[in-house]
């Protein structure tokens, strides 16, 4: 997102110019791209459930796991069990050294080429920054950051570095995601002034933090687990993954940050969104210390070159979906309304995908039903303009880029902008009223009390 009077195109052009090299020094890899056998030496920063889910794709990419780090030592054995199920996986991870502190790992393990980070939202920006400054390629799971200030910092680092960075928003690697971008930008739908993103997933009503601590399990460094966030009394339910800790606003930002990283991805890219101008949110109960049971966020964006002003919504909760006036469009094709999705409302018709931006379908004004974005005859003359990833393998795209073979489609330089949209929404949620956003000043207009929400304070013990 460009946060000044200059356009995105001119800013990128300026950064590519010779004069910008001095102002934006390049952050280079700490060593050669890949090992002598063309395998990346990878360190895993956090070894919980999400790392276990993506580890097979790391191993299938031919990477060596040389080090692992986690505040909970019980996780190492479980991760080795996951690796052992992959052909050659046991050998790829058998010599991996284990660490509790990510800083010690980065300082000690000089052979590490790249890191994979899935430590939870509170940690992602901190660990990503440390790894980039240490010269490591970075794959970081979403949510990428926990504040607007963190998003801006990672965006700037992403623009300076030659390192391969990638956010874990897998939908962007698919052919249908990229085809939806091409179709929208070619004007098939006409001007788009309304976009809805949703998932019918809800938490219990917003609640206060429980100050009665549970016993801390052996092997868990709870202080380190909390990391940059406040040191709260331990509760066993915090360890249940992103839908557990992510509910609590000290550690995460609920469904907006989690699934919004997917849902907002296609609108930001397809519509070339600029800075947020206004943001508002409604929810059914008073906000306490956890994310509400349901939300409806709205962001307003100004006109861009070739694009009209547009409002983008995010809806979550048990009854979340697109506005009722569009239900009939889905019912005529699918006999149901999708439980998650992204819907672009254009002058000439609709384009819909799932919440990951995948499987796009188009329904023009004269169409009886939705048809695939790659098959609709009205789009046949729209030539492909974006690269396609062979195998649509998100992790492999990053691995290849880390070896100097191509580029990632979703580096931090763009992923941080998408994360910032969500974090502006959280500022409005926490402030409790609609806001006007000053993108250049990185602040809420007329609300200095919001500054602490824009730049969340960090505990410095683990930084």
Short mmCIF file of C-alpha atoms in Angstrom, two decimals:
data_model
loop_
_atom_site.label_atom_id
_atom_site.label_comp_id
_atom_site.label_asym_id
_atom_site.label_seq_id
_atom_site.Cartn_x
_atom_site.Cartn_y
_atom_site.Cartn_z
CA UNK A 1 0.00 0.00 0.00
CA UNK A 2 1.44 3.39 -0.92
CA UNK A 3 1.03 5.78 1.99
CA UNK A 4 1.78 9.14 0.37
CA UNK A 5 0.77 11.20 -2.64
CA UNK A 6 2.96 9.15 -4.97
CA UNK A 7 1.44 6.23 -6.83
CA UNK A 8 2.36 2.62 -6.21
CA UNK A 9 3.90 2.43 -9.69
CA UNK A 10 6.07 5.53 -9.19
CA UNK A 11 7.18 4.38 -5.76
CA UNK A 12 8.31 1.00 -7.08
CA UNK A 13 9.97 2.70 -10.05
CA UNK A 14 11.79 5.02 -7.68
CA UNK A 15 13.01 2.19 -5.50
CA UNK A 16 14.38 0.47 -8.57
CA UNK A 17 16.35 3.57 -9.58
CA UNK A 18 20.04 3.92 -8.87
CA UNK A 19 19.51 6.79 -6.46
CA UNK A 20 17.25 4.67 -4.27
CA UNK A 21 19.95 2.10 -3.67
CA UNK A 22 21.67 4.32 -1.16
CA UNK A 23 18.45 5.27 0.62
CA UNK A 24 17.24 1.66 0.75
CA UNK A 25 20.32 -0.55 1.26
CA UNK A 26 19.80 -4.16 0.20
CA UNK A 27 19.60 -6.90 2.83
CA UNK A 28 21.51 -9.79 1.30
CA UNK A 29 21.57 -13.54 2.05
CA UNK A 30 23.95 -14.55 4.83
CA UNK A 31 25.53 -17.19 2.60
CA UNK A 32 25.27 -18.82 -0.79
CA UNK A 33 21.81 -19.64 -2.10
CA UNK A 34 21.31 -23.23 -1.05
CA UNK A 35 23.85 -25.84 -0.08
CA UNK A 36 26.34 -27.41 -2.43
CA UNK A 37 23.89 -30.22 -3.13
CA UNK A 38 21.25 -27.58 -4.06
CA UNK A 39 19.26 -28.27 -0.91
CA UNK A 40 18.24 -25.47 1.39
CA UNK A 41 19.24 -25.73 5.02
CA UNK A 42 16.06 -24.77 6.85
CA UNK A 43 15.35 -23.91 10.49
CA UNK A 44 11.85 -24.22 11.94
CA UNK A 45 10.92 -21.38 14.29
CA UNK A 46 8.10 -23.01 16.27
CA UNK A 47 7.11 -26.66 16.01
CA UNK A 48 3.38 -26.74 16.74
CA UNK A 49 0.43 -28.02 14.77
CA UNK A 50 0.73 -25.71 11.77
CA UNK A 51 4.41 -26.51 11.32
CA UNK A 52 3.47 -30.18 11.34
CA UNK A 53 0.95 -29.53 8.57
CA UNK A 54 3.41 -27.77 6.26
CA UNK A 55 6.50 -29.86 7.11
CA UNK A 56 5.72 -32.51 4.45
CA UNK A 57 5.80 -29.88 1.69
CA UNK A 58 9.12 -28.57 3.03
CA UNK A 59 10.61 -32.05 2.96
CA UNK A 60 9.19 -32.82 -0.48
CA UNK A 61 10.97 -29.69 -1.66
CA UNK A 62 14.24 -31.40 -0.78
CA UNK A 63 15.17 -29.25 2.22
CA UNK A 64 17.40 -30.25 5.11
CA UNK A 65 16.00 -29.43 8.56
CA UNK A 66 19.11 -28.36 10.46
CA UNK A 67 17.53 -26.74 13.53
CA UNK A 68 14.22 -26.42 15.38
CA UNK A 69 13.09 -23.95 17.99
CA UNK A 70 10.11 -23.91 20.34
CA UNK A 71 9.14 -22.67 23.81
CA UNK A 72 7.53 -26.08 24.39
CA UNK A 73 10.12 -28.87 24.26
CA UNK A 74 7.39 -31.53 23.98
CA UNK A 75 6.80 -30.53 20.38
CA UNK A 76 10.14 -31.68 18.98
CA UNK A 77 9.37 -35.39 19.27
CA UNK A 78 5.96 -34.94 17.62
CA UNK A 79 7.51 -33.09 14.71
CA UNK A 80 10.08 -35.81 14.16
CA UNK A 81 7.19 -38.30 14.00
CA UNK A 82 5.58 -36.21 11.26
CA UNK A 83 8.85 -36.12 9.31
CA UNK A 84 9.29 -39.88 9.61
CA UNK A 85 6.09 -40.44 7.61
CA UNK A 86 7.66 -38.79 4.54
CA UNK A 87 10.07 -40.61 2.28
CA UNK A 88 13.55 -39.54 3.38
CA UNK A 89 12.03 -37.31 6.06
CA UNK A 90 13.61 -39.06 9.00
CA UNK A 91 17.06 -38.59 7.51
CA UNK A 92 16.33 -34.97 6.61
CA UNK A 93 15.53 -34.07 10.23
CA UNK A 94 17.53 -36.56 12.27
CA UNK A 95 20.49 -34.24 12.88
CA UNK A 96 18.41 -31.14 13.58
CA UNK A 97 19.54 -29.32 16.71
CA UNK A 98 16.89 -28.05 19.10
CA UNK A 99 16.67 -24.64 20.72
CA UNK A 100 14.28 -22.89 23.08
CA UNK A 101 15.29 -19.35 22.08
CA UNK A 102 15.08 -18.31 18.42
CA UNK A 103 17.80 -15.69 18.97
CA UNK A 104 20.29 -18.33 20.02
CA UNK A 105 19.42 -20.43 16.98
CA UNK A 106 19.97 -17.54 14.55
CA UNK A 107 23.24 -16.63 16.27
CA UNK A 108 24.61 -20.18 16.38
CA UNK A 109 23.41 -21.98 13.24
CA UNK A 110 25.49 -20.32 10.54
CA UNK A 111 24.58 -22.96 7.94
CA UNK A 112 20.89 -21.98 7.95
CA UNK A 113 19.80 -20.57 4.58
CA UNK A 114 16.12 -20.10 5.35
CA UNK A 115 13.56 -20.22 8.14
CA UNK A 116 9.92 -21.26 8.33
CA UNK A 117 7.97 -19.39 11.00
CA UNK A 118 4.65 -20.58 12.44
CA UNK A 119 4.87 -19.35 16.01
CA UNK A 120 1.58 -17.49 16.30
CA UNK A 121 0.56 -13.95 15.43
CA UNK A 122 2.20 -12.29 18.43
CA UNK A 123 5.61 -13.62 17.30
CA UNK A 124 5.52 -13.46 13.50
CA UNK A 125 6.75 -9.92 12.89
CA UNK A 126 9.46 -10.14 15.56
CA UNK A 127 10.87 -13.43 14.30
CA UNK A 128 10.57 -12.45 10.64
CA UNK A 129 12.47 -9.22 11.21
CA UNK A 130 15.23 -11.00 13.14
CA UNK A 131 15.60 -13.65 10.44
CA UNK A 132 15.71 -11.13 7.58
CA UNK A 133 18.32 -9.02 9.36
CA UNK A 134 20.32 -12.23 9.86
CA UNK A 135 20.22 -12.76 6.09
CA UNK A 136 17.77 -15.69 6.02
CA UNK A 137 15.02 -16.34 3.50
CA UNK A 138 11.68 -16.35 5.33
CA UNK A 139 8.41 -18.22 4.91
CA UNK A 140 5.99 -16.97 7.57
CA UNK A 141 2.51 -18.26 8.24
CA UNK A 142 -0.31 -15.77 8.56
CA UNK A 143 -1.25 -13.59 10.34
CA UNK A 144 1.93 -11.73 9.45
CA UNK A 145 1.73 -9.09 12.16
CA UNK A 146 -0.10 -7.91 15.27
CA UNK A 147 -0.27 -4.14 14.61
CA UNK A 148 -0.20 -1.55 11.85
CA UNK A 149 3.32 -0.53 12.91
CA UNK A 150 4.57 -4.11 12.54
CA UNK A 151 3.01 -4.31 9.08
CA UNK A 152 4.76 -1.13 7.96
CA UNK A 153 8.11 -2.31 9.28
CA UNK A 154 7.89 -5.66 7.49
CA UNK A 155 6.76 -3.95 4.30
CA UNK A 156 9.84 -1.73 4.34
CA UNK A 157 12.13 -4.68 5.09
CA UNK A 158 10.48 -6.64 2.31
CA UNK A 159 11.11 -3.84 -0.17
CA UNK A 160 14.77 -3.54 0.81
CA UNK A 161 15.77 -7.16 0.77
CA UNK A 162 16.82 -9.53 -1.99
CA UNK A 163 15.88 -12.42 0.25
CA UNK A 164 12.92 -14.61 -0.69
CA UNK A 165 9.94 -13.94 1.57
CA UNK A 166 6.50 -15.51 1.37
CA UNK A 167 3.34 -15.38 3.48
CA UNK A 168 1.36 -18.56 4.08
CA UNK A 169 -1.68 -17.57 2.04
CA UNK A 170 -1.73 -20.57 -0.25
CA UNK A 171 -4.67 -19.53 -2.39
CA UNK A 172 -2.57 -16.95 -4.21
CA UNK A 173 -0.48 -19.66 -5.84
CA UNK A 174 -3.43 -21.24 -7.64
CA UNK A 175 -4.32 -20.72 -11.28
CA UNK A 176 -7.89 -19.70 -10.48
CA UNK A 177 -6.76 -16.97 -8.05
CA UNK A 178 -4.53 -15.43 -10.68
CA UNK A 179 -7.13 -15.83 -13.40
CA UNK A 180 -9.67 -14.01 -11.24
CA UNK A 181 -7.19 -11.13 -10.96
CA UNK A 182 -6.78 -11.01 -14.74
CA UNK A 183 -10.52 -11.11 -15.42
CA UNK A 184 -11.31 -8.35 -12.93
CA UNK A 185 -8.46 -6.10 -14.08
CA UNK A 186 -9.51 -6.58 -17.72
CA UNK A 187 -12.86 -5.01 -16.84
CA UNK A 188 -15.12 -7.99 -17.45
CA UNK A 189 -17.31 -6.99 -14.49
CA UNK A 190 -17.15 -3.26 -15.18
CA UNK A 191 -16.47 -1.01 -12.22
CA UNK A 192 -16.58 -2.74 -8.83
CA UNK A 193 -17.70 -0.68 -5.86
CA UNK A 194 -18.57 -3.45 -3.40
CA UNK A 195 -16.75 -6.59 -2.19
CA UNK A 196 -17.82 -9.01 0.55
CA UNK A 197 -15.57 -11.56 2.28
CA UNK A 198 -16.94 -14.00 4.86
CA UNK A 199 -16.64 -17.21 6.83
CA UNK A 200 -19.37 -18.66 9.04
CA UNK A 201 -16.97 -19.32 11.90
CA UNK A 202 -17.61 -17.82 15.32
CA UNK A 203 -16.14 -17.63 18.80
CA UNK A 204 -18.06 -17.50 22.09
CA UNK A 205 -19.07 -13.96 23.11
CA UNK A 206 -16.24 -11.59 24.03
CA UNK A 207 -14.99 -12.34 27.54
CA UNK A 208 -12.49 -11.02 30.09
CA UNK A 209 -9.12 -12.66 30.66
CA UNK A 210 -9.21 -15.36 33.35
CA UNK A 211 -6.63 -14.32 35.95
CA UNK A 212 -6.68 -17.74 37.68
CA UNK A 213 -3.66 -19.65 36.41
CA UNK A 214 -3.59 -23.34 35.47
CA UNK A 215 -0.48 -25.40 36.31
CA UNK A 216 2.21 -24.86 33.66
CA UNK A 217 3.13 -28.15 31.94
CA UNK A 218 6.67 -29.49 32.20
CA UNK A 219 8.71 -28.48 29.22
CA UNK A 220 6.85 -25.24 28.51
CA UNK A 221 8.56 -21.88 28.98
CA UNK A 222 5.38 -19.87 29.38
CA UNK A 223 7.18 -16.54 29.65
CA UNK A 224 8.85 -17.15 26.28
CA UNK A 225 5.58 -18.43 24.77
CA UNK A 226 3.93 -15.07 25.61
CA UNK A 227 6.95 -13.36 24.06
CA UNK A 228 6.32 -9.77 22.92
CA UNK A 229 2.77 -9.87 24.34
CA UNK A 230 1.83 -9.34 27.97
CA UNK A 231 2.73 -12.07 30.45
CA UNK A 232 -0.73 -13.44 31.30
CA UNK A 233 -1.63 -16.21 33.76
CA UNK A 234 -1.27 -19.53 31.99
CA UNK A 235 -4.45 -21.24 30.79
CA UNK A 236 -4.35 -24.63 29.15
CA UNK A 237 -6.76 -23.50 26.43
CA UNK A 238 -4.21 -21.03 25.05
CA UNK A 239 -2.27 -24.00 23.64
CA UNK A 240 -5.04 -25.15 21.31
CA UNK A 241 -3.72 -23.50 18.14
CA UNK A 242 -4.76 -20.37 16.24
CA UNK A 243 -8.45 -20.80 17.07
CA UNK A 244 -7.55 -20.95 20.78
CA UNK A 245 -4.92 -18.25 21.43
CA UNK A 246 -6.21 -16.29 18.40
CA UNK A 247 -9.45 -15.52 20.19
CA UNK A 248 -7.61 -13.49 22.86
CA UNK A 249 -6.70 -9.99 21.68
CA UNK A 250 -3.45 -9.94 23.62
CA UNK A 251 -2.14 -12.81 21.49
CA UNK A 252 -4.08 -12.52 18.23
CA UNK A 253 -6.81 -10.71 16.36
CA UNK A 254 -9.45 -13.35 15.80
CA UNK A 255 -10.96 -14.45 12.53
CA UNK A 256 -10.24 -11.13 10.82
CA UNK A 257 -6.47 -11.55 11.11
CA UNK A 258 -6.54 -15.32 10.64
CA UNK A 259 -8.92 -15.86 7.72
CA UNK A 260 -8.85 -12.24 6.61
CA UNK A 261 -5.28 -12.83 5.45
CA UNK A 262 -6.85 -15.13 2.86
CA UNK A 263 -10.12 -13.33 2.20
CA UNK A 264 -8.66 -9.83 1.72
CA UNK A 265 -5.86 -11.11 -0.49
CA UNK A 266 -7.76 -11.31 -3.78
CA UNK A 267 -9.57 -7.96 -3.38
CA UNK A 268 -6.32 -6.14 -2.56
CA UNK A 269 -4.53 -7.63 -5.53
CA UNK A 270 -7.31 -7.64 -8.12
CA UNK A 271 -8.50 -4.09 -7.39
CA UNK A 272 -5.03 -2.64 -6.70
CA UNK A 273 -6.32 -1.16 -3.48
CA UNK A 274 -4.60 1.90 -2.08
CA UNK A 275 -4.71 3.27 1.45
CA UNK A 276 -7.74 2.73 3.67
CA UNK A 277 -9.68 5.97 4.07
CA UNK A 278 -12.37 4.91 6.57
CA UNK A 279 -13.13 1.84 8.66
CA UNK A 280 -16.04 0.75 10.85
CA UNK A 281 -17.17 -2.44 12.58
CA UNK A 282 -20.28 -3.77 14.29
CA UNK A 283 -20.55 -6.73 16.68
CA UNK A 284 -23.36 -8.13 18.82
CA UNK A 285 -21.94 -7.83 22.34
CA UNK A 286 -19.66 -5.47 24.32
CA UNK A 287 -15.96 -5.92 23.55
CA UNK A 288 -13.90 -7.24 26.46
CA UNK A 289 -10.57 -9.07 26.13
CA UNK A 290 -11.43 -11.50 23.36
CA UNK A 291 -12.65 -11.24 19.78
CA UNK A 292 -16.44 -10.95 19.43
CA UNK A 293 -18.77 -13.80 18.51
CA UNK A 294 -19.52 -12.14 15.17
CA UNK A 295 -18.24 -9.09 13.29
CA UNK A 296 -18.99 -6.99 10.23
CA UNK A 297 -16.03 -4.82 9.22
CA UNK A 298 -16.12 -2.25 6.44
CA UNK A 299 -13.20 -0.41 4.82
CA UNK A 300 -13.60 2.40 2.29
CA UNK A 301 -10.94 2.94 -0.38
CA UNK A 302 -10.63 5.88 -2.75
CA UNK A 303 -10.41 5.85 -6.53
CA UNK A 304 -7.26 4.47 -8.11
CA UNK A 305 -6.09 4.69 -11.72
CA UNK A 306 -8.77 2.86 -13.68
CA UNK A 307 -10.73 1.87 -10.57
CA UNK A 308 -13.70 3.49 -8.84
CA UNK A 309 -13.91 3.98 -5.07
CA UNK A 310 -14.81 0.69 -3.39
CA UNK A 311 -16.05 -0.59 -0.04
CA UNK A 312 -14.78 -3.95 1.20
CA UNK A 313 -16.54 -5.93 3.94
CA UNK A 314 -15.43 -8.77 6.19
CA UNK A 315 -18.16 -10.86 7.88
CA UNK A 316 -17.64 -13.66 10.42
CA UNK A 317 -19.75 -15.50 12.98
CA UNK A 318 -22.10 -18.47 12.88
CA UNK A 319 -24.53 -16.73 10.49
CA UNK A 320 -21.99 -14.91 8.33
CA UNK A 321 -22.49 -14.79 4.58
CA UNK A 322 -22.93 -12.41 1.67
CA UNK A 323 -25.79 -9.88 1.79
CA UNK A 324 -29.17 -11.52 1.36
CA UNK A 325 -29.87 -9.91 -2.03
CA UNK A 326 -27.14 -12.10 -3.54
CA UNK A 327 -28.34 -15.39 -2.07
CA UNK A 328 -30.53 -16.12 -5.10
CA UNK A 329 -27.49 -15.94 -7.39
CA UNK A 330 -25.87 -18.77 -5.43
CA UNK A 331 -29.06 -20.77 -4.99
CA UNK A 332 -29.72 -20.93 -8.72
CA UNK A 333 -26.29 -22.50 -9.27
CA UNK A 334 -25.50 -24.46 -6.11
CA UNK A 335 -28.81 -24.75 -4.23
CA UNK A 336 -27.04 -23.27 -1.23
CA UNK A 337 -25.12 -20.20 -0.10
CA UNK A 338 -21.40 -20.90 0.48
CA UNK A 339 -20.22 -20.94 4.08
CA UNK A 340 -17.14 -18.94 3.12
CA UNK A 341 -16.28 -16.79 0.16
CA UNK A 342 -15.31 -13.57 -1.57
CA UNK A 343 -17.88 -11.79 -3.75
CA UNK A 344 -17.08 -8.94 -6.15
CA UNK A 345 -20.17 -6.94 -7.14
CA UNK A 346 -19.61 -5.30 -10.52
CA UNK A 347 -21.69 -3.19 -12.89
CA UNK A 348 -21.85 -6.08 -15.37
CA UNK A 349 -22.02 -9.04 -13.01
CA UNK A 350 -20.51 -10.97 -10.12
CA UNK A 351 -17.29 -12.87 -9.47
CA UNK A 352 -17.15 -15.24 -6.52
CA UNK A 353 -14.46 -17.47 -5.02
CA UNK A 354 -13.96 -19.31 -1.76
CA UNK A 355 -12.43 -17.47 1.19
CA UNK A 356 -8.93 -18.35 -0.04
CA UNK A 357 -9.57 -16.68 -3.40
CA UNK A 358 -9.64 -20.09 -5.11
CA UNK A 359 -12.16 -21.58 -7.57
CA UNK A 360 -13.42 -18.32 -9.02
CA UNK A 361 -16.76 -18.28 -10.86
CA UNK A 362 -18.44 -15.54 -12.89
CA UNK A 363 -22.12 -14.67 -13.35
CA UNK A 364 -22.73 -11.82 -15.79
CA UNK A 365 -26.05 -9.97 -15.97
CA UNK A 366 -27.52 -12.25 -18.65
CA UNK A 367 -26.16 -15.52 -17.19
CA UNK A 368 -28.53 -17.97 -15.53
CA UNK A 369 -25.78 -19.48 -13.40
CA UNK A 370 -22.21 -18.99 -12.24
CA UNK A 371 -19.54 -20.46 -14.53
CA UNK A 372 -15.84 -21.09 -13.93
CA UNK A 373 -13.53 -18.13 -14.24
CA UNK A 374 -11.28 -20.14 -16.57
CA UNK A 375 -14.15 -21.35 -18.76
CA UNK A 376 -16.55 -18.43 -19.20
CA UNK A 377 -16.73 -17.57 -22.91
CA UNK A 378 -16.82 -13.83 -22.18
CA UNK A 379 -13.30 -14.10 -20.75
CA UNK A 380 -11.76 -16.13 -23.56
CA UNK A 381 -10.14 -13.13 -25.22
CA UNK A 382 -8.56 -11.95 -21.96
CA UNK A 383 -4.95 -13.00 -22.30
CA UNK A 384 -3.02 -14.30 -19.25
CA UNK A 385 -0.79 -11.60 -17.80
CA UNK A 386 0.42 -13.26 -14.61
CA UNK A 387 2.86 -16.15 -14.20
CA UNK A 388 1.54 -19.55 -13.19
CA UNK A 389 3.24 -21.79 -10.64
CA UNK A 390 3.82 -25.31 -11.94
CA UNK A 391 1.96 -27.66 -9.64
CA UNK A 392 0.42 -24.65 -7.82
CA UNK A 393 2.76 -25.51 -4.94
CA UNK A 394 2.97 -22.58 -2.55
CA UNK A 395 5.93 -23.83 -0.52
CA UNK A 396 7.86 -24.89 -3.61
CA UNK A 397 7.50 -21.40 -5.07
CA UNK A 398 9.30 -20.03 -2.00
CA UNK A 399 11.94 -22.78 -2.02
CA UNK A 400 12.68 -22.11 -5.68
CA UNK A 401 12.93 -18.36 -5.06
CA UNK A 402 15.30 -18.95 -2.14
CA UNK A 403 17.53 -20.84 -4.55
CA UNK A 404 17.49 -17.91 -6.94
CA UNK A 405 14.97 -19.51 -9.30
CA UNK A 406 12.15 -17.04 -9.86
CA UNK A 407 10.29 -14.90 -7.36
CA UNK A 408 7.52 -15.40 -4.85
CA UNK A 409 4.09 -14.07 -5.72
CA UNK A 410 3.25 -13.05 -2.15
CA UNK A 411 6.36 -11.52 -0.59
CA UNK A 412 6.28 -9.41 2.55
CA UNK A 413 6.39 -6.22 0.45
CA UNK A 414 2.78 -6.94 -0.56
CA UNK A 415 1.56 -9.30 2.17
CA UNK A 416 2.19 -6.61 4.78
CA UNK A 417 -0.21 -4.25 3.01
CA UNK A 418 -2.98 -6.84 3.20
CA UNK A 419 -2.20 -7.44 6.88
CA UNK A 420 -2.37 -3.70 7.49
CA UNK A 421 -5.98 -3.57 6.29
CA UNK A 422 -6.93 -6.07 8.99
CA UNK A 423 -4.90 -4.27 11.65
CA UNK A 424 -6.67 -0.98 10.86
CA UNK A 425 -9.91 -2.89 11.39
CA UNK A 426 -8.69 -4.03 14.80
CA UNK A 427 -7.89 -0.42 15.72
CA UNK A 428 -11.51 0.51 14.96
CA UNK A 429 -12.72 -2.50 16.94
CA UNK A 430 -10.60 -1.66 19.99
CA UNK A 431 -11.37 2.06 19.78
CA UNK A 432 -15.10 1.28 19.65
CA UNK A 433 -16.15 3.62 16.87
CA UNK A 434 -15.77 4.29 13.13
CA UNK A 435 -12.46 5.86 12.20
CA UNK A 436 -10.94 8.00 9.47
CA UNK A 437 -7.45 6.77 8.68
CA UNK A 438 -4.43 8.99 7.99
CA UNK A 439 -2.27 6.58 6.01
CA UNK A 440 0.68 8.93 5.54
CA UNK A 441 0.79 9.76 9.25
CA UNK A 442 -0.08 6.19 10.29
CA UNK A 443 -2.70 7.36 12.74
CA UNK A 444 -6.43 7.74 13.31
CA UNK A 445 -7.53 11.26 12.46
CA UNK A 446 -8.46 13.24 15.56
CA UNK A 447 -7.80 10.34 17.96
CA UNK A 448 -4.37 10.44 19.58
CA UNK A 449 -5.65 7.87 22.10
CA UNK A 450 -5.55 5.31 19.25
CA UNK A 451 -1.78 5.60 18.82
CA UNK A 452 -1.12 2.83 21.34
CA UNK A 453 -3.35 0.54 19.24
CA UNK A 454 -1.49 1.42 16.04
CA UNK A 455 1.89 0.83 17.68
CA UNK A 456 1.28 -1.94 20.16
CA UNK A 457 3.84 -1.97 22.99
CA UNK A 458 6.15 -5.00 23.13
CA UNK A 459 7.70 -6.71 26.09
CA UNK A 460 11.40 -6.45 25.28
CA UNK A 461 12.66 -9.43 27.28
CA UNK A 462 12.51 -11.80 24.29
CA UNK A 463 13.26 -9.36 21.46
#
